[in-house]
Amino acid sequence: ISLDEETKWIDQEVIMKWAGKDLLQRARTYHFYLKVSHVLLWVGMLSAIFTCALLLGMYMQVNFPHTPLVWISYSHIVGINGGLAIVFAVWMWLSGTSPSVDSAPQNTEQPSLKTRMS
């Protein structure tokens, strides 16, 4: 018994059904990782902003001891921007506004088996 004879019992429609299920599973997995990557991107950007505010504020405090307004102003401005970024990120998350791959036109009409084989 050869492999060709063994798989003849499998109907093409069944194979297409299996492929469709696999494709749907991969799309769900992709969308999950897309959301996770957006969250991690925002966490990384926000941590960089707050680290910058903290470390450069400490640097300015040590190097410019006679002008405390410099480091206080800098740290507050960057900290407020970080807070606004958090508000913006939460708004983006709650409103569902995010880059999407669904903008491509979708062809819901599938060609029949006969047109694919010819």
Short mmCIF file of C-alpha atoms in Angstrom, two decimals:
data_model
loop_
_atom_site.label_atom_id
_atom_site.label_comp_id
_atom_site.label_asym_id
_atom_site.label_seq_id
_atom_site.Cartn_x
_atom_site.Cartn_y
_atom_site.Cartn_z
CA ILE A 1 0.00 0.00 0.00
CA SER A 2 1.50 3.28 -1.06
CA LEU A 3 0.94 6.66 0.53
CA ASP A 4 -1.17 7.77 -2.43
CA GLU A 5 -3.54 4.84 -2.00
CA GLU A 6 -3.73 5.37 1.75
CA THR A 7 -4.84 9.02 1.51
CA LYS A 8 -7.35 8.59 -1.31
CA TRP A 9 -10.15 8.06 1.20
CA ILE A 10 -9.67 11.60 2.57
CA ASP A 11 -12.03 13.94 0.77
CA GLN A 12 -10.69 17.30 -0.39
CA GLU A 13 -13.46 19.10 1.50
CA VAL A 14 -12.33 17.47 4.75
CA ILE A 15 -8.78 18.62 4.10
CA MET A 16 -10.00 22.15 3.43
CA LYS A 17 -12.02 22.06 6.66
CA TRP A 18 -8.92 21.01 8.62
CA ALA A 19 -6.87 23.75 6.98
CA GLY A 20 -9.55 26.33 7.83
CA LYS A 21 -9.57 25.29 11.47
CA ASP A 22 -5.78 25.49 11.61
CA LEU A 23 -5.84 28.94 10.03
CA LEU A 24 -8.43 30.19 12.53
CA GLN A 25 -6.36 28.88 15.42
CA ARG A 26 -3.27 30.63 14.09
CA ALA A 27 -5.20 33.89 13.67
CA ARG A 28 -6.42 33.73 17.28
CA THR A 29 -2.88 33.11 18.48
CA TYR A 30 -1.58 35.99 16.36
CA HIS A 31 -4.16 38.43 17.73
CA PHE A 32 -3.32 37.36 21.30
CA TYR A 33 0.38 38.02 20.78
CA LEU A 34 -0.38 41.29 19.00
CA LYS A 35 -2.21 42.57 22.09
CA VAL A 36 0.54 41.32 24.40
CA SER A 37 3.18 43.07 22.28
CA HIS A 38 1.25 46.37 22.45
CA VAL A 39 1.02 46.15 26.24
CA LEU A 40 4.72 45.35 26.56
CA LEU A 41 5.61 48.20 24.20
CA TRP A 42 3.66 50.70 26.34
CA VAL A 43 5.17 49.34 29.56
CA GLY A 44 8.65 49.69 28.09
CA MET A 45 8.07 53.26 26.92
CA LEU A 46 6.56 54.33 30.24
CA SER A 47 9.36 52.76 32.25
CA ALA A 48 11.90 54.60 30.09
CA ILE A 49 10.11 57.92 30.67
CA PHE A 50 9.94 57.50 34.45
CA THR A 51 13.53 56.21 34.66
CA CYS A 52 14.67 59.27 32.72
CA ALA A 53 12.74 61.60 35.05
CA LEU A 54 14.19 59.95 38.14
CA LEU A 55 17.81 59.53 37.09
CA LEU A 56 18.26 62.87 35.34
CA GLY A 57 16.50 64.61 38.21
CA MET A 58 18.97 63.03 40.64
CA TYR A 59 21.87 63.96 38.35
CA MET A 60 20.74 67.59 38.19
CA GLN A 61 20.22 67.69 41.95
CA VAL A 62 23.81 66.59 42.57
CA ASN A 63 25.50 68.65 39.83
CA PHE A 64 23.47 71.86 40.28
CA PRO A 65 22.98 72.12 44.07
CA HIS A 66 22.45 75.90 44.04
CA THR A 67 19.58 75.76 41.51
CA PRO A 68 17.04 73.30 42.89
CA LEU A 69 14.37 74.67 40.59
CA VAL A 70 16.13 73.02 37.62
CA TRP A 71 15.82 69.42 38.74
CA ILE A 72 12.41 69.95 40.33
CA SER A 73 11.01 71.52 37.16
CA TYR A 74 12.56 68.86 34.92
CA SER A 75 11.36 65.95 37.04
CA HIS A 76 7.85 67.36 37.32
CA ILE A 77 7.51 68.07 33.60
CA VAL A 78 8.71 64.60 32.58
CA GLY A 79 6.66 62.96 35.35
CA ILE A 80 3.49 64.78 34.25
CA ASN A 81 4.14 63.68 30.66
CA GLY A 82 4.51 60.11 31.90
CA GLY A 83 1.21 60.40 33.77
CA LEU A 84 -0.49 61.73 30.66
CA ALA A 85 0.99 58.84 28.69
CA ILE A 86 -0.57 56.41 31.20
CA VAL A 87 -3.96 58.11 30.79
CA PHE A 88 -3.59 57.94 27.00
CA ALA A 89 -2.56 54.25 27.11
CA VAL A 90 -5.55 53.36 29.31
CA TRP A 91 -7.87 55.30 27.01
CA MET A 92 -6.44 53.47 23.97
CA TRP A 93 -6.89 50.12 25.71
CA LEU A 94 -10.46 50.78 26.85
CA SER A 95 -11.64 52.30 23.58
CA GLY A 96 -10.21 49.42 21.60
CA THR A 97 -8.25 51.76 19.37
CA SER A 98 -5.17 49.91 18.21
CA PRO A 99 -3.40 49.07 15.00
CA SER A 100 -5.27 46.30 13.28
CA VAL A 101 -4.55 43.87 10.50
CA ASP A 102 -8.23 43.57 9.63
CA SER A 103 -8.10 46.51 7.23
CA ALA A 104 -7.20 44.30 4.27
CA PRO A 105 -10.14 43.38 2.03
CA GLN A 106 -11.34 39.89 2.70
CA ASN A 107 -12.59 37.51 0.07
CA THR A 108 -15.45 35.56 1.63
CA GLU A 109 -16.19 33.74 -1.57
CA GLN A 110 -14.10 30.60 -1.92
CA PRO A 111 -13.54 29.04 -5.32
CA SER A 112 -14.86 25.58 -5.79
CA LEU A 113 -12.59 22.56 -5.90
CA LYS A 114 -13.02 22.19 -9.66
CA THR A 115 -11.76 25.72 -10.41
CA ARG A 116 -8.77 25.24 -8.14
CA MET A 117 -7.77 21.96 -9.76
CA SER A 118 -7.89 23.32 -13.30
#
